Coordinates of C-alpha atoms in Angstrom, one line a residue:
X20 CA 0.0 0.0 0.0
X21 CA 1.0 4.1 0.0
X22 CA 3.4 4.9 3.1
X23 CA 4.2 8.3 4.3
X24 CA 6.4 8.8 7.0
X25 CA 9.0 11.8 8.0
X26 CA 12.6 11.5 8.7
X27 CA 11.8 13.4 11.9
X28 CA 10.7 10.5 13.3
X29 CA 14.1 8.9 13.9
X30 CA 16.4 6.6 12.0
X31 CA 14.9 3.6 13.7
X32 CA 11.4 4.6 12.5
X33 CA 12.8 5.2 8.7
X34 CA 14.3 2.0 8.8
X35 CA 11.8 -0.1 10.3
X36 CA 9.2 1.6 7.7
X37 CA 11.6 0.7 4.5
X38 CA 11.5 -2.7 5.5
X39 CA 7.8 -2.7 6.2
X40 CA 7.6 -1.4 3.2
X41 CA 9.9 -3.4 0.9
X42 CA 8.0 -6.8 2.7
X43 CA 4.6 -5.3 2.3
X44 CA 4.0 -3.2 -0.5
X45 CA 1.6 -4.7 -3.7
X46 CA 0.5 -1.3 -5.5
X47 CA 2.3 1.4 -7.5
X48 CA 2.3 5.1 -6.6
X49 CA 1.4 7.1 -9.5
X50 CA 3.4 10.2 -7.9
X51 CA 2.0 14.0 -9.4
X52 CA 5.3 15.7 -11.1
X53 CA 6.0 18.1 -14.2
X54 CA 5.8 19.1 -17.8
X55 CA 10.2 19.9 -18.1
X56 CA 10.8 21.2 -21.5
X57 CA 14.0 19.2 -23.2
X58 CA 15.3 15.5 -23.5
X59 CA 16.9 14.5 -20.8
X60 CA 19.8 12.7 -20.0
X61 CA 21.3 11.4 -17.1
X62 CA 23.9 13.7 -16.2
X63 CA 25.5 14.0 -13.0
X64 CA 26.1 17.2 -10.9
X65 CA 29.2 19.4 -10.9
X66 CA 31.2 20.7 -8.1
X67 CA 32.5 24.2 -8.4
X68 CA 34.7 26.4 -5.5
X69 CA 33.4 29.8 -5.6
X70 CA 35.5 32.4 -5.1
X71 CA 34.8 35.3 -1.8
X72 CA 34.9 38.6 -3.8
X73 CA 34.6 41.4 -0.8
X74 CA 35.0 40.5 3.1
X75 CA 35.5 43.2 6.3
X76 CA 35.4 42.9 9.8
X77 CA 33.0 44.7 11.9
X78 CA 34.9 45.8 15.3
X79 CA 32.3 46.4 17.8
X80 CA 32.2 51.1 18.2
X81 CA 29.6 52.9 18.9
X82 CA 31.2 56.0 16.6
X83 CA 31.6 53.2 13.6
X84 CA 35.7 54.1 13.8
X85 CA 36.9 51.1 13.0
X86 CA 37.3 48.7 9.8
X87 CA 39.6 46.5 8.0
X88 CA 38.9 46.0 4.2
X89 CA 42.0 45.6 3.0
X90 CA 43.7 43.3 5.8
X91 CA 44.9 39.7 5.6
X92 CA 42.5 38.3 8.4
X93 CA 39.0 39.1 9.1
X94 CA 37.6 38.0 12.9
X95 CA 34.5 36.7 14.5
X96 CA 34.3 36.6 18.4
X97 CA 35.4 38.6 21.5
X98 CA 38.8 39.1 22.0
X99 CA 40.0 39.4 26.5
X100 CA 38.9 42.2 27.7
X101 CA 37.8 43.8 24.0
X102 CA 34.7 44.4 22.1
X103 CA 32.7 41.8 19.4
X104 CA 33.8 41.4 16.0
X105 CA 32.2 39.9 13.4
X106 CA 33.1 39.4 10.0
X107 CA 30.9 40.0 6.7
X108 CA 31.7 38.3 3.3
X109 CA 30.2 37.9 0.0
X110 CA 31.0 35.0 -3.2
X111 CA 30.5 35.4 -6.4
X112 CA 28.2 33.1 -6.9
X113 CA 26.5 34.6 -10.7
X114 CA 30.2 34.6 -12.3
X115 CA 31.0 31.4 -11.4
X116 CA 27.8 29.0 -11.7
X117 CA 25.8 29.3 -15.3
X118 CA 22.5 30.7 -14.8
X119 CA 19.4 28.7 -14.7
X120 CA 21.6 26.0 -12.6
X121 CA 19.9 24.6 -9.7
X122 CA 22.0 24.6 -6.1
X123 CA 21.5 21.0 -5.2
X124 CA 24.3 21.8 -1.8
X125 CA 26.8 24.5 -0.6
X126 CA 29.4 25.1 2.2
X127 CA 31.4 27.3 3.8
X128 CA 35.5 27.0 4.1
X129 CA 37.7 29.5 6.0
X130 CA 41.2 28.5 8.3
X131 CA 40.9 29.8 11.5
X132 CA 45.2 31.0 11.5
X133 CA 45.2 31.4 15.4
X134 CA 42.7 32.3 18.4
X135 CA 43.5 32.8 22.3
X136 CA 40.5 30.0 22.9
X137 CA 41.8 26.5 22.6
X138 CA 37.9 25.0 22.8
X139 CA 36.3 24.3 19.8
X140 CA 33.2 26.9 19.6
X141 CA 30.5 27.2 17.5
X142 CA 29.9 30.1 14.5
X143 CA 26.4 30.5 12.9
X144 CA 26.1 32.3 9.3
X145 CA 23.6 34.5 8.4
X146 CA 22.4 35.9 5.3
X147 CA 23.1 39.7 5.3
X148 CA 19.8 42.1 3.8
X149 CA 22.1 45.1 3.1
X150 CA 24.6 45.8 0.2
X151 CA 27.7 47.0 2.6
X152 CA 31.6 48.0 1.5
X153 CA 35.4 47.1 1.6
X154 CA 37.4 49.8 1.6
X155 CA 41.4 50.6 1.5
X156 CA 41.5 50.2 5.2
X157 CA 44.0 47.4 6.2
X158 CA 45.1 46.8 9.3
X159 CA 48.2 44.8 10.1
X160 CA 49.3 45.9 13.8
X161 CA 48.9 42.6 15.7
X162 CA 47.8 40.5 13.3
X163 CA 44.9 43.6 12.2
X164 CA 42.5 42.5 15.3
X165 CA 42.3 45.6 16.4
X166 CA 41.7 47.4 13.6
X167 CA 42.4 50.7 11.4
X168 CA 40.7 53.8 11.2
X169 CA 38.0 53.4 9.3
X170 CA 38.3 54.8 5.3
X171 CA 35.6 55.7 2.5
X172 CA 34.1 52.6 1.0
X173 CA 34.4 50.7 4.3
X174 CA 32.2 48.5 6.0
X175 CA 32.1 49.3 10.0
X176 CA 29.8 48.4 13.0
X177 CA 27.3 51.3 12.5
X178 CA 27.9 52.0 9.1
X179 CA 27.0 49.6 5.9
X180 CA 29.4 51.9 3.6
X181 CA 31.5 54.7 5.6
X182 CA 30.4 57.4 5.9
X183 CA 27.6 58.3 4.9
X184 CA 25.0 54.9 4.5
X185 CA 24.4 53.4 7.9
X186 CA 23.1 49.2 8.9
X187 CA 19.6 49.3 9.6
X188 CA 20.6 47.6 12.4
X189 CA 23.5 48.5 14.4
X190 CA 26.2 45.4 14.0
X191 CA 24.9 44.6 10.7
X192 CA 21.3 43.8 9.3
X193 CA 21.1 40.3 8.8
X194 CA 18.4 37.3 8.7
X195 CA 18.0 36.5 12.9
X196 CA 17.4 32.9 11.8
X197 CA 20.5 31.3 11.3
X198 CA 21.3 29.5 7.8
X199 CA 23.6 27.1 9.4
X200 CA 26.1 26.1 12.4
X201 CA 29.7 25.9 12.2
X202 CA 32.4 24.6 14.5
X203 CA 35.4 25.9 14.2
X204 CA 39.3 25.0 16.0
X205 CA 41.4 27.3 17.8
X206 CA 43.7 26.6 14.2
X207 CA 42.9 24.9 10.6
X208 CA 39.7 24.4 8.2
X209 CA 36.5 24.7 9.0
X210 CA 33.9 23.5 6.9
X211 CA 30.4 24.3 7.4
X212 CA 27.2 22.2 7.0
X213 CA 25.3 22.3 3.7
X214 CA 21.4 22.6 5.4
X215 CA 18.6 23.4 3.0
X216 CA 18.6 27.0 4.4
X217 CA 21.9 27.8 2.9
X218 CA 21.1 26.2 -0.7
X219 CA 18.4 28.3 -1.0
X220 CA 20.4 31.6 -0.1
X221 CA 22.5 30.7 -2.6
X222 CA 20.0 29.8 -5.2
X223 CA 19.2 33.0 -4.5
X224 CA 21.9 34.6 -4.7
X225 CA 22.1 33.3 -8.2
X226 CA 19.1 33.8 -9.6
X227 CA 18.7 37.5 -8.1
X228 CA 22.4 38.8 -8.4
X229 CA 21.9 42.3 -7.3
X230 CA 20.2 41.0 -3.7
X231 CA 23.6 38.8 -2.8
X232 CA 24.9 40.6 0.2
X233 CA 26.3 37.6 1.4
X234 CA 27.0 36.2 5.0
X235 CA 27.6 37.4 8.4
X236 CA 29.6 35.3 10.6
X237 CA 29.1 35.8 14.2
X238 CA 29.9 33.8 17.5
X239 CA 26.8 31.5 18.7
X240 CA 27.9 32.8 23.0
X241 CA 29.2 36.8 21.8
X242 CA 29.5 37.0 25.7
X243 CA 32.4 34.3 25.6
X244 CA 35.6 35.6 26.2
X245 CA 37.8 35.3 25.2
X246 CA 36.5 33.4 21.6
X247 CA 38.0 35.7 19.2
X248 CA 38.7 33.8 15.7
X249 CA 41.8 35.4 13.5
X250 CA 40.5 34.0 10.3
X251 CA 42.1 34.1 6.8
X252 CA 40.6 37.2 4.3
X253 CA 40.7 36.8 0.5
X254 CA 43.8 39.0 0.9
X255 CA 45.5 36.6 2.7
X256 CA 48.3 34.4 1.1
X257 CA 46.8 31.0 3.0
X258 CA 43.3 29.2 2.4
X259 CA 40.6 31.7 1.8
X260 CA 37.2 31.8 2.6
X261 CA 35.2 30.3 -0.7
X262 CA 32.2 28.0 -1.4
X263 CA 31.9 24.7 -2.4
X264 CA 28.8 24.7 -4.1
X265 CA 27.1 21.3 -6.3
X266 CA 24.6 22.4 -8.7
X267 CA 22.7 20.9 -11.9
X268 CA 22.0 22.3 -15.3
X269 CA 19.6 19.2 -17.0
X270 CA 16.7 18.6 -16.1
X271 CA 17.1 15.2 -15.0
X272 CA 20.2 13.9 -12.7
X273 CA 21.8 12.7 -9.9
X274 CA 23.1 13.2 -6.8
X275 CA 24.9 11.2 -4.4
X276 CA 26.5 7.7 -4.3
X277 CA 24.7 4.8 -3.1
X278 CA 25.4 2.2 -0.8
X279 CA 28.1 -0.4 -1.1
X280 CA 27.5 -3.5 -3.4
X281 CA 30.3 -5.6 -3.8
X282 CA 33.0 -3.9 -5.6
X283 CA 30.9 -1.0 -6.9
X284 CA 27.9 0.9 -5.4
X285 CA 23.1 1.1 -6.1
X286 CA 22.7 3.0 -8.6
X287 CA 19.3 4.5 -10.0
X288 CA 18.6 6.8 -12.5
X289 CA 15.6 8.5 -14.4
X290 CA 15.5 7.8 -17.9
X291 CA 13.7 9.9 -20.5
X292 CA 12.1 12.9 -21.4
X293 CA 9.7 13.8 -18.6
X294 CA 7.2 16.1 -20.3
X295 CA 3.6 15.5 -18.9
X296 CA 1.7 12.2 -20.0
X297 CA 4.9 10.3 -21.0
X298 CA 6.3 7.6 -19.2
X299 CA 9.8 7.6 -17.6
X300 CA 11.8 5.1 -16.9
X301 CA 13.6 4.2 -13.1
X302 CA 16.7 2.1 -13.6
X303 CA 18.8 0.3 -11.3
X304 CA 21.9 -1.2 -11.2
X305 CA 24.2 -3.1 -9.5
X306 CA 22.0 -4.0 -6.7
X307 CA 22.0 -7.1 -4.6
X308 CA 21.4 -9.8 -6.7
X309 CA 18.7 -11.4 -7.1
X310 CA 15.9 -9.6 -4.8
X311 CA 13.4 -7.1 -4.6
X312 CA 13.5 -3.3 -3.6
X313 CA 11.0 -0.4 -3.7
X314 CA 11.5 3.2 -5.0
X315 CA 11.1 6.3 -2.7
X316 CA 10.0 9.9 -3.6
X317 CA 10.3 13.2 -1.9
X318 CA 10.2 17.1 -2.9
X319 CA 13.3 17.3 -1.1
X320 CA 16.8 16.7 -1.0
X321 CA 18.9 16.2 2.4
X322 CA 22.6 17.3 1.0
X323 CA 24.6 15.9 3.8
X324 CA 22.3 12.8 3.8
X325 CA 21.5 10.6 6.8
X326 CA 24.1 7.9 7.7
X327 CA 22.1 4.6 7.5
X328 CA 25.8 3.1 8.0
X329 CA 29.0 3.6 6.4
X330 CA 29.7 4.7 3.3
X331 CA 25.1 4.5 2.6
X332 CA 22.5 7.8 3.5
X333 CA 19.5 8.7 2.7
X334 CA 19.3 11.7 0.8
X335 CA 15.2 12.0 0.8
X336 CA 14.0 14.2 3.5
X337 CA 10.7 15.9 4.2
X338 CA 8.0 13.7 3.6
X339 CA 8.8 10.5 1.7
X340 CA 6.4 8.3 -0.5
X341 CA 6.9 5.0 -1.1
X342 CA 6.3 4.2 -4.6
X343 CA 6.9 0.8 -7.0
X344 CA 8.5 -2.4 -6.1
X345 CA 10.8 -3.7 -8.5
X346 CA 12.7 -7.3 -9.2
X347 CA 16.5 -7.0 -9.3
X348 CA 17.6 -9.4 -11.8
X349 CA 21.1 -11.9 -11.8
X350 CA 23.5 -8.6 -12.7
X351 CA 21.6 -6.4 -10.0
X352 CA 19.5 -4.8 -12.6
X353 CA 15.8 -3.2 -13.1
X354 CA 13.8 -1.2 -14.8
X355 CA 10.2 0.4 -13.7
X356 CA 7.8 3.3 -15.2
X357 CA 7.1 6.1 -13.5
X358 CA 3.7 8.0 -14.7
X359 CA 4.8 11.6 -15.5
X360 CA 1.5 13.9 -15.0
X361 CA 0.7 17.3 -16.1
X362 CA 1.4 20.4 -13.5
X363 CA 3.2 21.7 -10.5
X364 CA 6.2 24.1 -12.4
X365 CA 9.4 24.5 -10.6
X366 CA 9.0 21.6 -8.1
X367 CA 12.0 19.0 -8.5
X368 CA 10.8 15.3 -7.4
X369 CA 13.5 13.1 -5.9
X370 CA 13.8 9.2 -6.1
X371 CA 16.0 6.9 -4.1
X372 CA 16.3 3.3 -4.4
X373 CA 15.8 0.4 -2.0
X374 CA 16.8 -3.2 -2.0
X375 CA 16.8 -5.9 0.4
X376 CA 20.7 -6.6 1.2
X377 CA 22.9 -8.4 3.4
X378 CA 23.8 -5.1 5.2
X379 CA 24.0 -3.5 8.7
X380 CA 20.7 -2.6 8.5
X381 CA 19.2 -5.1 6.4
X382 CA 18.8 -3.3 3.4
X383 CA 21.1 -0.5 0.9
X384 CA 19.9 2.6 -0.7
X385 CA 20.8 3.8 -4.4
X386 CA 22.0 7.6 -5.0
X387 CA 19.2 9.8 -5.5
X388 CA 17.9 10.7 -8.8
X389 CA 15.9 14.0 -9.2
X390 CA 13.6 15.5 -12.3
X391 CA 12.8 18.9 -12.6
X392 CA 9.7 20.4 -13.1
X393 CA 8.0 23.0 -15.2

């Protein structure tokens, strides 16, 4: 029969519902997806680093004094004894991804290059609603944490560009709600999760190039001191801040790797052109052989994935609909339609595969496959 379930309800839940599921289910979903214009091909998704164009510190003044646009570190935190910093930078995300690409996950890098707290602490980013500056300023006494009078162009903690357009909200105006949560070491990389919240900003950011103000990084305890973080700017001669972002262009793709099979990994893919009353095509491949699995659908995509165990996740999140059940043949191989119906523009649907397996679990999962629609 038709299951619905949410991943909210715990790993044990998801997995005791997939096997229910794989065990129990007689009757095909006829799921409700998109007219997409163009033949499709399986193509998979591209990685690309993009670039930080402008960054600045903002050094906690009530007169605005201070900025660094120019310097080699930018800072986030509370130094001992001394005022909040946090630090403001944007990406260039239009000149580097095509347009009409669709952000399928994105992450933030920086290297923290020294901080006076030896505790890993925690960093949220936050999308900024103002279009602010980096001046000539550059500040290299003691590493710039300080700070340098503040020069025309510049970014400060009152003012967006000094000296004459001010934040809207003193210390930057930013989105409250953070789009996601960092850790970062007292020295070296930090990476930050890609949550759904940040692949939309930077869908947006792409789609509406004159609205990307970027991020605002701030401390998650600003009271903490000292926290202060002496990261490297895009001046800097180490590892600069960029973005690793994975996007598609086609219409149909993947995303992903599935789960350990032998000496390869499940794979599934849509095949065809998925304009409304046609009928797709779900592939598999390289599944446990024989046996049976089911496919699963959601509108949306979990980037980071859930672990089910090493080296297998589940991509789906939201609410997930279990669909067909399928035969895998001697080689690990199947082949299913999918019903492609008329309606609901600018929705992508998502598919992952299921088998029965000798696994940790009992089961493996495929990639995820996705098709747009329109």
């Amino acid at each position: 029969g038709l299951l619905q379930f949410r991943t909210r309800r715990g790993r044990v839940a998801i997995l005791g519902d997939l096997l229910f599921t794989l065990l129990c289910m007689k009757t095909r979903l006829l799921l409700a997806s998109v007219l997409v214009a163009a033949a499709a091909r399986v193509q998979a998704q591209t990685v690309v680093v993009v670039p930080c164009d402008l960054d600045n510190t903002l050094y906690e003044d009530p007169a605005g004094a201070l900025s660094n646009g120019q310097g080699t570190s930018i800072f986030v935190g509370r130094p001992s004894g001394g005022l909040l910093r946090r630090a403001v930078l944007r990406f260039n995300v239009a000149g580097t991804i095509p347009s009409g690409a669709h952000i399928l996950a994105a992450s933030l890098s920086f290297n923290v290059f020294n901080s006076p707290a030896g505790a890993a602490l925690d960093v949220t980013g936050h999308r900024v609603m103002e279009a602010w500056g980096e001046g000539p300023s550059a500040a290299t006494s003691g590493g710039g944490g300080q700070g340098v009078p503040a020069q025309a162009g510049d970014a400060t903690w009152i003012h967006r560009i000094y000296p004459g357009l001010f934040w809207a909200t003193v210390g930057g105006t930013f989105e409250p709600a953070a789009s996601f949560t960092m850790t970062t070491p007292q020295t070296g990389l930090a990476t930050s999760p890609s949550t759904a919240q940040f692949v939309t900003n930077v869908q947006h950011w792409l789609d509406h190039p004159t609205q990307n103000f970027g991020l605002l990084l701030k401390m998650v305890n600003e009271t903490l001191s000292p926290s202060a973080r002496r990261i490297d700017s895009r001046e800097s001669t180490g590892v600069r801040p960029s973005l690793s972002v994975t996007y598609v262009m086609a219409p149909v793709g993947t995303y992903g790797s599935g789960c350990p099979v032998g000496a390869a990994t499940f794979a599934c893919a849509f095949i065809g052109v998925p304009a409304g009353g046609s009928t797709m095509q779900i592939t598999q491949a390289n599944g446990p052989a024989p046996g049976i699995g089911a496919n699963f659908f959601s509108l949306e995509l979990n980037p980071a994935g859930i672990t089910l165990f090493p080296s297998c996740s589940l991509y789906l999140s939201g609410m997930l609909v279990a669909g067909n059940t399928f035969l895998l043949d001697g080689t690990g191989s199947a082949t299913s339609p999918f019903a492609v119906p008329q309606g609901f523009p600018g929705y992508l649907i998502f598919t992952q595969s299921a088998a029965l397996a000798n696994s940790p679990i009992g089961v493996v999962a495929s990639n995820a496959a996705f098709i747009r629609l329109q």
